[in-house]
Amino acid sequence: MTLRNRLKARLGFNRVVSSVFTGIVTFFSLLMVVPLVLILSFITIKGVTQLHWALFVSDERGGGILNAIVGSGEMVLIAVVLAVPVAVLTGVYLAEARNSKIAEVMRITVDVFQGIPSIVLGIIAYVWLVVPLRSFSGLSGAVALAIMMIPIIIKNTEESLILVPAQMKEAAYGLGAPFHKVILQIVLPAAMSGVLTGILLATARILGETAPLLFTSFGGPDLNYNLTRPMEALPPLIFKYAQSPRDDWVATAWASSFVLVVVVLFLNLLTKLVLRRWKH
Amino acid sequence: MEALAAEKPILDVRSLNVVYGETPALKEINISFARNSLHSIIGPSGCGKSTFVRCFNRMHELQGEAKVTGQILLDGDDILTDDPFSVRLRIGMVFQRPNPFPSLSIADNVLSGFLINGIRPKKDEADAIVETALRKASLWDEVKDKLKKRSMFLSGGQQQRLCIARALAVEPEVLLLDEPTSALDPISTGSIEELMLELKKSVTIVLVTHNLSQAGRVSDYAAFFLLGELIEYGSGSTFFINPKDSRTDAYLAGRFG
């Protein structure tokens, strides 16, 4: 048989293997959705029934989570404000200084950073802030969360900036534009969807963190807006209430879990929306 | 066009329509291509040239954006309903930018049509295929001593000829060339043009080009597309010297496009 005929004869077999392969790929993708759907529906069923208005407006022990919502909100906000400028600018540096030795070392550092367990970051924030200030505080919690966000945002920023075509930069430099104008007016806007995605993903990530807050914001039963004092947050609150022997406190833990999941999902959907908006 | 239809065409396109979402890209194309000759497709950017040739080896369904209707008969078989894998064996394609597989040697690149389908030719068979295909692509003399080396260090023109050899190795009946010289320098372009003139003796070539003088030099037949419509199709000698349609005339004269 000539080779070309062998090739033709092979097509039928290839087609079968190809459909089997497509089937396997599809099957595992669907399979991976199953636990997600199960977890979400479980939390929704358990949590939705426990929702009530007092939950959101009171800090009554076991029955209201206003203190945790305020604490999470403030600490995450401060963490974003602290992390974003540092991380985005570092990302710019890594993307622009592609071949420098320093950037190479920094890239490795950032990777290692990302792998540090969050509880260790909590201890670091404890040593840096809680010990010198002699008090647990929302601020130290925010710093621990910010440290967690930084490597995620750096990576995302760097990767989306690299994708900006070099021709675009050359066009700007070709008009005599200085470095800061090229970065701020051409490169960053072109990569904005990727940078924003990184920020939103990092925010969603720290919203659910418990460990970095254990030795930093510590938690407290009462509503508190003051960042220099101990603060409650949603994840540690769930951690405490879920272990409680009282059924109504456990119910509050479920309700809080549901609230937390909804907020995180919302941020993820927002990320998708931002990506789509910027593309068109 | 009646004169062309008289001989038995290898490709017969019947009311071909392509739509991207809502936007029509090709409208009611009817054209037939004679065997073992070179047909060039010309027209301004966005006229549907590339969309047209990409219908022939079913590239549109890889993107899933375009909707293709109508018939394209290759020796009587409708390639739009046939199995896409066998269609692509019969109709080879060379793309705008040379795209040899960077991780394969020159010889394996030529053989990749077989290797990638799970056929591993014996040593002597493989050597024969590589030599024949590279000779057909006029690349043999330049690379015969470095067949085991990677294709990366070849020049752009050599890489493009390697891609042509790769397409020829599986002995297609039709070869689609989508602006094959637009990324190449004039000398490489010249060698590819000579190659096309040689190849068209044994394989039907459909060439998309922006380069009107190139189309004039190599075409047996030429087709002019504008805004998704086939405006004119005729034998190269009359098409370029004495076009029938005033729009073709204006385009050839450089008054637009």
CSV table of C-alpha atoms in Angstrom, one decimal, chain A:
chain,number,residue,atom,x,y,z
A,1,MET,CA,0.0,0.0,0.0
A,2,THR,CA,1.4,3.4,-0.8
A,3,LEU,CA,1.9,5.8,2.0
A,4,ARG,CA,-0.8,8.1,0.9
A,5,ASN,CA,-3.3,5.3,0.9
A,6,ARG,CA,-2.1,4.3,4.4
A,7,LEU,CA,-2.7,7.9,5.4
A,8,LYS,CA,-6.2,7.8,4.0
A,9,ALA,CA,-6.9,4.4,5.6
A,10,ARG,CA,-5.8,5.9,8.9
A,11,LEU,CA,-8.3,8.7,8.9
A,12,GLY,CA,-11.2,6.6,10.1
A,13,PHE,CA,-9.2,5.4,13.1
A,14,ASN,CA,-8.0,9.0,13.8
A,15,ARG,CA,-11.5,10.2,13.7
A,16,VAL,CA,-12.6,7.7,16.3
A,17,VAL,CA,-9.7,8.5,18.6
A,18,SER,CA,-10.4,12.2,18.0
A,19,SER,CA,-14.0,11.9,19.2
A,20,VAL,CA,-13.0,9.8,22.2
A,21,PHE,CA,-10.5,12.4,23.1
A,22,THR,CA,-13.1,15.2,22.7
A,23,GLY,CA,-15.4,13.1,24.8
A,24,ILE,CA,-12.8,12.7,27.6
A,25,VAL,CA,-12.0,16.4,27.6
A,26,THR,CA,-15.7,17.3,27.8
A,27,PHE,CA,-16.4,14.7,30.4
A,28,PHE,CA,-13.7,15.9,32.8
A,29,SER,CA,-14.7,19.6,32.3
A,30,LEU,CA,-18.3,18.7,33.2
A,31,LEU,CA,-17.1,16.5,36.1
A,32,MET,CA,-15.2,19.4,37.6
A,33,VAL,CA,-18.3,21.5,37.7
A,34,VAL,CA,-20.1,19.0,39.8
A,35,PRO,CA,-18.5,19.7,43.2
A,36,LEU,CA,-18.7,23.4,42.6
A,37,VAL,CA,-22.5,23.1,42.0
A,38,LEU,CA,-22.9,20.8,45.0
A,39,ILE,CA,-21.0,23.2,47.3
A,40,LEU,CA,-22.9,26.2,46.1
A,41,SER,CA,-26.3,24.6,46.3
A,42,PHE,CA,-25.5,23.2,49.8
A,43,ILE,CA,-24.4,26.5,51.1
A,44,THR,CA,-27.4,28.2,49.5
A,45,ILE,CA,-29.9,25.7,50.9
A,46,LYS,CA,-28.3,25.8,54.4
A,47,GLY,CA,-27.7,29.6,54.4
A,48,VAL,CA,-30.7,31.1,52.7
A,49,THR,CA,-33.1,29.7,55.2
A,50,GLN,CA,-31.1,31.3,58.0
A,51,LEU,CA,-31.0,34.8,56.5
A,52,HIS,CA,-33.0,37.5,58.4
A,53,TRP,CA,-32.8,41.2,58.5
A,54,ALA,CA,-31.4,41.5,62.0
A,55,LEU,CA,-28.3,39.6,60.8
A,56,PHE,CA,-27.2,42.6,58.7
A,57,VAL,CA,-28.1,45.4,61.1
A,58,SER,CA,-27.1,44.2,64.6
A,59,ASP,CA,-23.9,43.0,66.3
A,60,GLU,CA,-25.9,40.9,68.8
A,61,ARG,CA,-23.8,38.0,69.7
A,62,GLY,CA,-24.7,34.9,67.7
A,63,GLY,CA,-27.5,36.7,65.8
A,64,GLY,CA,-26.0,39.7,64.1
A,65,ILE,CA,-22.9,40.0,61.9
A,66,LEU,CA,-22.8,43.7,61.3
A,67,ASN,CA,-19.5,43.9,63.2
A,68,ALA,CA,-18.0,41.3,60.8
A,69,ILE,CA,-19.3,42.9,57.7
A,70,VAL,CA,-17.9,46.3,58.7
A,71,GLY,CA,-14.6,44.8,59.7
A,72,SER,CA,-14.2,42.8,56.5
A,73,GLY,CA,-15.2,45.8,54.5
A,74,GLU,CA,-12.8,48.2,56.1
A,75,MET,CA,-9.9,45.8,56.2
A,76,VAL,CA,-10.3,44.7,52.6
A,77,LEU,CA,-10.6,48.2,51.5
A,78,ILE,CA,-7.5,49.3,53.3
A,79,ALA,CA,-5.7,46.2,52.0
A,80,VAL,CA,-6.6,47.1,48.4
A,81,VAL,CA,-5.5,50.7,48.9
A,82,LEU,CA,-2.2,49.5,50.3
A,83,ALA,CA,-1.5,46.7,47.8
A,84,VAL,CA,-2.6,48.1,44.4
A,85,PRO,CA,-0.1,50.9,43.9
A,86,VAL,CA,2.9,48.8,45.1
A,87,ALA,CA,1.9,45.7,43.1
A,88,VAL,CA,0.9,47.4,39.9
A,89,LEU,CA,4.1,49.5,39.7
A,90,THR,CA,6.1,46.4,40.5
A,91,GLY,CA,4.3,44.6,37.7
A,92,VAL,CA,5.2,47.5,35.4
A,93,TYR,CA,8.8,47.2,36.4
A,94,LEU,CA,9.0,43.5,35.8
A,95,ALA,CA,7.2,43.8,32.4
A,96,GLU,CA,9.5,46.6,31.2
A,97,ALA,CA,12.8,45.4,32.6
A,98,ARG,CA,12.4,42.0,31.0
A,99,ASN,CA,16.0,40.9,30.9
A,100,SER,CA,17.6,42.6,33.9
A,101,LYS,CA,19.1,40.5,36.6
A,102,ILE,CA,17.2,42.4,39.3
A,103,ALA,CA,13.9,41.7,37.6
A,104,GLU,CA,14.9,38.0,37.4
A,105,VAL,CA,15.6,37.9,41.1
A,106,MET,CA,12.3,39.8,41.8
A,107,ARG,CA,10.3,37.4,39.7
A,108,ILE,CA,11.6,34.4,41.7
A,109,THR,CA,10.9,36.4,45.0
A,110,VAL,CA,7.3,37.1,43.9
A,111,ASP,CA,6.8,33.4,43.1
A,112,VAL,CA,8.1,32.3,46.5
A,113,PHE,CA,6.0,35.0,48.1
A,114,GLN,CA,2.9,33.6,46.5
A,115,GLY,CA,3.7,30.3,48.1
A,116,ILE,CA,4.1,31.5,51.7
A,117,PRO,CA,1.3,30.1,53.8
A,118,SER,CA,-1.2,32.8,54.8
A,119,ILE,CA,-0.8,32.0,58.5
A,120,VAL,CA,2.9,32.9,58.3
A,121,LEU,CA,2.0,36.3,56.8
A,122,GLY,CA,-0.3,36.7,59.8
A,123,ILE,CA,2.6,36.1,62.2
A,124,ILE,CA,4.7,38.6,60.3
A,125,ALA,CA,2.1,41.2,60.5
A,126,TYR,CA,1.8,40.4,64.2
A,127,VAL,CA,5.6,40.9,64.8
A,128,TRP,CA,5.7,44.1,62.7
A,129,LEU,CA,2.5,45.8,63.9
A,130,VAL,CA,0.7,44.1,66.7
A,131,VAL,CA,3.8,43.8,69.0
A,132,PRO,CA,5.1,47.4,68.6
A,133,LEU,CA,1.6,48.9,68.8
A,134,ARG,CA,0.8,46.7,71.8
A,135,SER,CA,-2.7,45.9,70.5
A,136,PHE,CA,-4.5,43.7,68.0
A,137,SER,CA,-5.9,46.0,65.3
A,138,GLY,CA,-7.9,46.1,62.1
A,139,LEU,CA,-4.9,47.9,60.5
A,140,SER,CA,-2.5,45.0,61.2
A,141,GLY,CA,-5.1,42.6,59.6
A,142,ALA,CA,-5.3,44.9,56.6
A,143,VAL,CA,-1.5,44.8,56.2
A,144,ALA,CA,-1.5,41.0,56.4
A,145,LEU,CA,-4.2,40.8,53.7
A,146,ALA,CA,-2.3,43.4,51.6
A,147,ILE,CA,0.8,41.3,51.7
A,148,MET,CA,-1.3,38.4,50.4
A,149,MET,CA,-2.7,40.4,47.5
A,150,ILE,CA,0.6,41.8,46.3
A,151,PRO,CA,2.1,38.8,44.5
A,152,ILE,CA,-1.2,37.9,42.8
A,153,ILE,CA,-1.6,41.5,41.4
A,154,ILE,CA,2.1,41.7,40.4
A,155,LYS,CA,1.9,38.5,38.4
A,156,ASN,CA,-1.4,39.5,36.6
A,157,THR,CA,-0.1,42.9,35.9
A,158,GLU,CA,3.2,41.7,34.5
A,159,GLU,CA,1.5,39.1,32.3
A,160,SER,CA,-1.1,41.4,30.9
A,161,LEU,CA,1.5,44.2,30.2
A,162,ILE,CA,3.7,41.7,28.3
A,163,LEU,CA,0.8,41.0,25.9
A,164,VAL,CA,0.7,44.7,24.9
A,165,PRO,CA,2.3,44.7,21.4
A,166,ALA,CA,5.8,46.2,21.2
A,167,GLN,CA,4.7,48.1,18.1
A,168,MET,CA,2.2,50.1,20.2
A,169,LYS,CA,5.0,51.2,22.5
A,170,GLU,CA,7.3,51.9,19.6
A,171,ALA,CA,4.5,54.1,18.1
A,172,ALA,CA,4.4,56.2,21.3
A,173,TYR,CA,8.2,56.4,21.7
A,174,GLY,CA,8.4,57.2,18.0
A,175,LEU,CA,6.4,60.4,18.7
A,176,GLY,CA,8.9,61.4,21.3
A,177,ALA,CA,6.8,60.3,24.3
A,178,PRO,CA,8.6,60.0,27.7
A,179,PHE,CA,8.6,56.7,29.6
A,180,HIS,CA,5.9,57.7,32.1
A,181,LYS,CA,3.5,58.8,29.4
A,182,VAL,CA,4.1,55.6,27.4
A,183,ILE,CA,3.3,53.5,30.5
A,184,LEU,CA,0.4,55.6,31.9
A,185,GLN,CA,-1.3,56.5,28.6
A,186,ILE,CA,-0.6,53.7,26.3
A,187,VAL,CA,0.6,50.5,28.0
A,188,LEU,CA,-1.5,50.5,31.1
A,189,PRO,CA,-4.8,51.4,29.4
A,190,ALA,CA,-4.2,48.7,26.8
A,191,ALA,CA,-3.7,46.2,29.5
A,192,MET,CA,-6.3,47.6,31.9
A,193,SER,CA,-8.7,44.6,31.7
A,194,GLY,CA,-5.9,42.2,32.8
A,195,VAL,CA,-4.7,44.5,35.6
A,196,LEU,CA,-8.2,45.0,36.9
A,197,THR,CA,-8.9,41.3,36.7
A,198,GLY,CA,-5.8,40.7,38.9
A,199,ILE,CA,-7.0,43.2,41.5
A,200,LEU,CA,-10.5,41.8,41.6
A,201,LEU,CA,-9.3,38.2,41.9
A,202,ALA,CA,-6.9,39.1,44.6
A,203,THR,CA,-9.7,40.9,46.5
A,204,ALA,CA,-12.0,37.9,46.2
A,205,ARG,CA,-9.2,35.8,47.5
A,206,ILE,CA,-8.5,37.8,50.6
A,207,LEU,CA,-12.2,38.2,51.4
A,208,GLY,CA,-12.2,34.6,52.5
A,209,GLU,CA,-9.0,34.5,54.4
A,210,THR,CA,-9.1,33.5,58.1
A,211,ALA,CA,-5.5,32.7,59.0
A,212,PRO,CA,-3.8,36.0,58.5
A,213,LEU,CA,-6.4,37.7,60.7
A,214,LEU,CA,-6.1,35.3,63.7
A,215,PHE,CA,-3.2,37.2,65.3
A,216,THR,CA,-3.8,40.6,63.8
A,217,SER,CA,-7.4,41.8,63.8
A,218,PHE,CA,-8.2,39.1,66.3
A,219,GLY,CA,-11.9,39.8,66.3
A,220,GLY,CA,-14.4,41.2,68.7
A,221,PRO,CA,-18.1,40.9,69.4
A,222,ASP,CA,-19.0,44.5,69.2
A,223,LEU,CA,-19.5,46.8,66.2
A,224,ASN,CA,-16.3,48.8,65.8
A,225,TYR,CA,-15.2,51.2,63.0
A,226,ASN,CA,-11.9,52.0,64.6
A,227,LEU,CA,-9.0,50.5,62.7
A,228,THR,CA,-6.6,50.7,65.7
A,229,ARG,CA,-8.7,48.4,67.7
A,230,PRO,CA,-9.4,44.6,67.3
A,231,MET,CA,-12.0,44.0,64.5
A,232,GLU,CA,-14.2,41.1,63.6
A,233,ALA,CA,-14.3,39.8,60.0
A,234,LEU,CA,-16.6,37.3,58.2
A,235,PRO,CA,-14.2,34.3,57.9
A,236,PRO,CA,-13.0,34.2,61.5
A,237,LEU,CA,-16.6,34.8,62.7
A,238,ILE,CA,-17.7,31.8,60.7
A,239,PHE,CA,-14.8,29.8,62.2
A,240,LYS,CA,-15.9,30.7,65.7
A,241,TYR,CA,-19.7,30.3,65.3
A,242,ALA,CA,-19.4,27.0,63.4
A,243,GLN,CA,-17.7,25.4,66.4
A,244,SER,CA,-20.3,26.6,68.8
A,245,PRO,CA,-22.6,24.1,70.6
A,246,ARG,CA,-25.5,26.4,70.1
A,247,ASP,CA,-27.7,25.7,67.1
A,248,ASP,CA,-28.7,29.3,66.5
A,249,TRP,CA,-25.0,30.3,66.4
A,250,VAL,CA,-24.3,27.5,63.9
A,251,ALA,CA,-27.2,28.8,61.8
A,252,THR,CA,-25.6,32.2,61.9
A,253,ALA,CA,-22.4,30.7,60.6
A,254,TRP,CA,-24.2,29.2,57.7
A,255,ALA,CA,-25.9,32.4,56.9
A,256,SER,CA,-22.6,34.2,57.0
A,257,SER,CA,-21.0,31.6,54.8
A,258,PHE,CA,-23.7,32.3,52.3
A,259,VAL,CA,-23.2,36.0,52.4
A,260,LEU,CA,-19.5,35.6,52.0
A,261,VAL,CA,-19.9,33.2,49.0
A,262,VAL,CA,-22.3,35.6,47.4
A,263,VAL,CA,-19.9,38.5,47.7
A,264,VAL,CA,-17.0,36.5,46.3
A,265,LEU,CA,-19.1,35.2,43.4
A,266,PHE,CA,-20.3,38.8,42.7
A,267,LEU,CA,-16.6,39.9,42.5
A,268,ASN,CA,-15.8,37.1,40.2
A,269,LEU,CA,-18.7,37.9,37.9
A,270,LEU,CA,-17.7,41.6,38.0
A,271,THR,CA,-14.2,40.4,36.9
A,272,LYS,CA,-15.8,38.7,33.9
A,273,LEU,CA,-17.9,41.7,33.1
A,274,VAL,CA,-14.8,44.0,33.3
A,275,LEU,CA,-12.9,41.7,30.9
A,276,ARG,CA,-15.8,41.7,28.4
A,277,ARG,CA,-16.3,45.5,28.6
A,278,TRP,CA,-12.7,46.3,27.9
A,279,LYS,CA,-12.4,43.9,25.1
A,280,HIS,CA,-15.0,45.6,23.0
